[in-house]
């Protein structure tokens, strides 16, 4: 397969952008920089983009899963609870991208693309995560919303400004770019509201949409490209 096709089918970027990457000397094959978009490559070749391995297109899988409550977002669980990986039937070794608490529902990615997973969870890329948050006490005040927007003090430091909107008197949508442990629950507690239920509805450029709980779907080519763009340019913050 031609190098440019290999890169585009592997979801690195559009065909034209891949040609540009090759011209810029950012693509390597078996340790050497390659400047020929027509160079023949196959699964046996080690292709890199900016030094990071590119998974051959037919071996790479990225799934969007709607995690139900009661499922852990680890590969294995010492307590033998159901894992998010067990929701899908795949011969590939898939890993969850980041974590959701056991009682949090919604969008989580599974992939065998370690480089993608690593970057999507690296703080440097500030990938936007959007949550629908239902609170026990209603209504949430404008002051509380303002505090969430500007950032609240947590024991591990202040949170960065967040995007917040009220959907119903007891429900807000909150977008953060950090990924600290129990962050949304702790932010809400810090402004006097305990969380009743938490659902992740957006991750970078991806939306949960109408995927049913427990179901999984492959990324579309457009979604895959958009996701890759998110981690190529740390300044691009989709959903921000
Ligand atoms: N914030 C939380 O508090 N819990 C999650 O599962 C995700 C974000």
GROMACS .gro file of C-alpha atoms in nm, residues 56-223:
model
  168
   56UNK     CA    1  -0.144  -0.054   1.061
   57UNK     CA    2  -0.496   0.042   0.952
   58UNK     CA    3  -0.643  -0.309   0.967
   59UNK     CA    4  -0.511  -0.377   1.318
   60UNK     CA    5  -0.617  -0.057   1.486
   61UNK     CA    6  -0.948  -0.027   1.665
   62UNK     CA    7  -1.107   0.260   1.853
   63UNK     CA    8  -1.451   0.203   2.005
   64UNK     CA    9  -1.690   0.441   2.176
   65UNK     CA   10  -1.864   0.262   2.462
   66UNK     CA   11  -2.158   0.378   2.672
   67UNK     CA   12  -2.049   0.254   3.014
   68UNK     CA   13  -2.339   0.153   3.237
   69UNK     CA   14  -2.331   0.206   3.614
   70UNK     CA   15  -2.175  -0.080   3.813
   71UNK     CA   16  -1.905  -0.147   3.553
   72UNK     CA   17  -1.540  -0.068   3.628
   73UNK     CA   18  -1.325   0.105   3.368
   74UNK     CA   19  -1.018  -0.113   3.412
   75UNK     CA   20  -0.904  -0.412   3.208
   76UNK     CA   21  -0.924  -0.651   3.502
   77UNK     CA   22  -1.081  -0.619   3.844
   78UNK     CA   23  -0.944  -0.801   4.150
   79UNK     CA   24  -1.298  -0.795   4.296
   80UNK     CA   25  -1.437  -0.963   3.983
   81UNK     CA   26  -1.677  -0.681   3.899
   82UNK     CA   27  -1.783  -0.640   3.538
   83UNK     CA   28  -1.526  -0.445   3.335
   84UNK     CA   29  -1.587  -0.210   3.046
   85UNK     CA   30  -1.356  -0.425   2.831
   86UNK     CA   31  -1.584  -0.728   2.887
   87UNK     CA   32  -1.873  -0.537   2.726
   88UNK     CA   33  -1.720  -0.586   2.381
   89UNK     CA   34  -1.639  -0.905   2.201
   90UNK     CA   35  -1.306  -0.850   2.027
   91UNK     CA   36  -0.999  -1.068   1.979
   92UNK     CA   37  -0.786  -0.752   2.011
   93UNK     CA   38  -0.631  -0.640   2.338
   94UNK     CA   39  -0.828  -0.326   2.412
   95UNK     CA   40  -0.766  -0.075   2.688
   96UNK     CA   41  -0.992   0.194   2.833
   97UNK     CA   42  -0.881   0.552   2.768
   98UNK     CA   43  -0.883   0.711   3.113
   99UNK     CA   44  -1.123   0.621   3.390
  100UNK     CA   45  -1.479   0.678   3.497
  101UNK     CA   46  -1.597   0.601   3.851
  102UNK     CA   47  -1.796   0.280   3.889
  103UNK     CA   48  -2.122   0.474   3.928
  104UNK     CA   49  -2.049   0.716   3.641
  105UNK     CA   50  -2.213   0.631   3.312
  106UNK     CA   51  -2.144   0.738   2.955
  107UNK     CA   52  -1.874   0.783   2.700
  108UNK     CA   53  -1.549   0.594   2.738
  109UNK     CA   54  -1.311   0.491   2.460
  110UNK     CA   55  -1.154   0.149   2.421
  111UNK     CA   56  -0.856   0.110   2.193
  112UNK     CA   57  -0.546  -0.092   2.117
  113UNK     CA   58  -0.371   0.224   1.999
  114UNK     CA   59  -0.147   0.292   2.299
  115UNK     CA   60  -0.011   0.613   2.158
  116UNK     CA   61  -0.360   0.754   2.107
  117UNK     CA   62  -0.466   0.650   2.457
  118UNK     CA   63  -0.155   0.800   2.611
  119UNK     CA   64  -0.200   1.135   2.441
  120UNK     CA   65  -0.572   1.157   2.503
  121UNK     CA   66  -0.512   1.126   2.876
  122UNK     CA   67  -0.199   1.343   2.891
  123UNK     CA   68  -0.271   1.677   3.068
  124UNK     CA   69  -0.072   1.861   2.801
  125UNK     CA   70  -0.344   1.806   2.541
  126UNK     CA   71  -0.622   1.930   2.768
  127UNK     CA   72  -0.886   1.715   2.600
  128UNK     CA   73  -1.233   1.849   2.682
  129UNK     CA   74  -1.461   1.620   2.879
  130UNK     CA   75  -1.828   1.709   2.907
  131UNK     CA   76  -2.048   1.572   3.184
  132UNK     CA   77  -2.421   1.588   3.251
  133UNK     CA   78  -2.448   1.621   3.625
  134UNK     CA   79  -2.765   1.572   3.828
  135UNK     CA   80  -2.750   1.712   4.180
  136UNK     CA   81  -2.938   1.613   4.494
  137UNK     CA   82  -3.020   1.968   4.601
  138UNK     CA   83  -3.215   2.188   4.366
  139UNK     CA   84  -3.201   2.450   4.231
  140UNK     CA   85  -2.831   2.513   4.183
  141UNK     CA   86  -2.764   2.882   4.246
  142UNK     CA   87  -2.606   3.130   4.007
  143UNK     CA   88  -2.330   3.178   4.264
  144UNK     CA   89  -2.248   2.807   4.258
  145UNK     CA   90  -2.246   2.806   3.878
  146UNK     CA   91  -2.018   3.112   3.880
  147UNK     CA   92  -1.778   2.943   4.120
  148UNK     CA   93  -1.761   2.630   3.903
  149UNK     CA   94  -1.694   2.851   3.601
  150UNK     CA   95  -1.408   3.040   3.760
  151UNK     CA   96  -1.249   2.739   3.930
  152UNK     CA   97  -1.286   2.601   4.281
  153UNK     CA   98  -1.031   2.515   4.548
  154UNK     CA   99  -0.977   2.140   4.591
  155UNK     CA  100  -0.730   1.973   4.826
  156UNK     CA  101  -0.502   1.898   4.526
  157UNK     CA  102  -0.515   2.256   4.399
  158UNK     CA  103  -0.759   2.492   4.227
  159UNK     CA  104  -0.948   2.373   3.921
  160UNK     CA  105  -0.911   2.552   3.587
  161UNK     CA  106  -1.205   2.756   3.458
  162UNK     CA  107  -1.485   2.528   3.337
  163UNK     CA  108  -1.774   2.574   3.098
  164UNK     CA  109  -2.104   2.529   3.278
  165UNK     CA  110  -2.466   2.558   3.177
  166UNK     CA  111  -2.786   2.482   3.363
  167UNK     CA  112  -3.006   2.232   3.181
  168UNK     CA  113  -3.273   2.194   3.452
  169UNK     CA  114  -3.300   2.326   3.808
  170UNK     CA  115  -3.113   2.017   3.934
  171UNK     CA  116  -2.901   1.936   3.627
  172UNK     CA  117  -2.597   2.104   3.478
  173UNK     CA  118  -2.361   2.036   3.191
  174UNK     CA  119  -1.999   2.085   3.286
  175UNK     CA  120  -1.695   2.080   3.056
  176UNK     CA  121  -1.349   2.046   3.205
  177UNK     CA  122  -1.009   1.995   3.048
  178UNK     CA  123  -0.845   1.827   3.345
  179UNK     CA  124  -0.887   1.467   3.455
  180UNK     CA  125  -0.828   1.449   3.826
  181UNK     CA  126  -0.966   1.176   4.045
  182UNK     CA  127  -1.342   1.226   4.114
  183UNK     CA  128  -1.299   1.579   3.988
  184UNK     CA  129  -1.658   1.662   3.894
  185UNK     CA  130  -1.800   1.522   4.217
  186UNK     CA  131  -1.544   1.711   4.423
  187UNK     CA  132  -1.604   2.035   4.231
  188UNK     CA  133  -1.978   2.012   4.293
  189UNK     CA  134  -1.924   1.926   4.660
  190UNK     CA  135  -1.697   2.229   4.691
  191UNK     CA  136  -1.990   2.453   4.589
  192UNK     CA  137  -2.232   2.278   4.826
  193UNK     CA  138  -2.393   2.021   4.596
  194UNK     CA  139  -2.363   1.644   4.612
  195UNK     CA  140  -2.384   1.462   4.280
  196UNK     CA  141  -2.682   1.234   4.231
  197UNK     CA  142  -2.578   1.099   3.891
  198UNK     CA  143  -2.296   1.167   3.650
  199UNK     CA  144  -2.286   1.088   3.280
  200UNK     CA  145  -2.004   1.171   3.039
  201UNK     CA  146  -2.162   1.292   2.716
  202UNK     CA  147  -1.859   1.432   2.534
  203UNK     CA  148  -1.492   1.352   2.498
  204UNK     CA  149  -1.287   1.588   2.279
  205UNK     CA  150  -1.472   1.609   1.947
  206UNK     CA  151  -1.682   1.297   2.023
  207UNK     CA  152  -2.039   1.290   2.147
  208UNK     CA  153  -2.216   1.000   2.317
  209UNK     CA  154  -2.528   1.061   2.108
  210UNK     CA  155  -2.794   0.792   2.129
  211UNK     CA  156  -2.563   0.496   2.190
  212UNK     CA  157  -2.749   0.267   2.434
  213UNK     CA  158  -2.594   0.177   2.772
  214UNK     CA  159  -2.364  -0.123   2.739
  215UNK     CA  160  -2.333  -0.077   2.361
  216UNK     CA  161  -2.019  -0.001   2.163
  217UNK     CA  162  -1.955   0.141   1.817
  218UNK     CA  163  -1.653   0.205   1.600
  219UNK     CA  164  -1.547   0.562   1.537
  220UNK     CA  165  -1.644   0.698   1.198
  221UNK     CA  166  -1.354   0.807   0.976
  222UNK     CA  167  -1.445   1.172   1.042
  223UNK     CA  168  -1.450   1.117   1.419
   0.00000   0.00000   0.00000
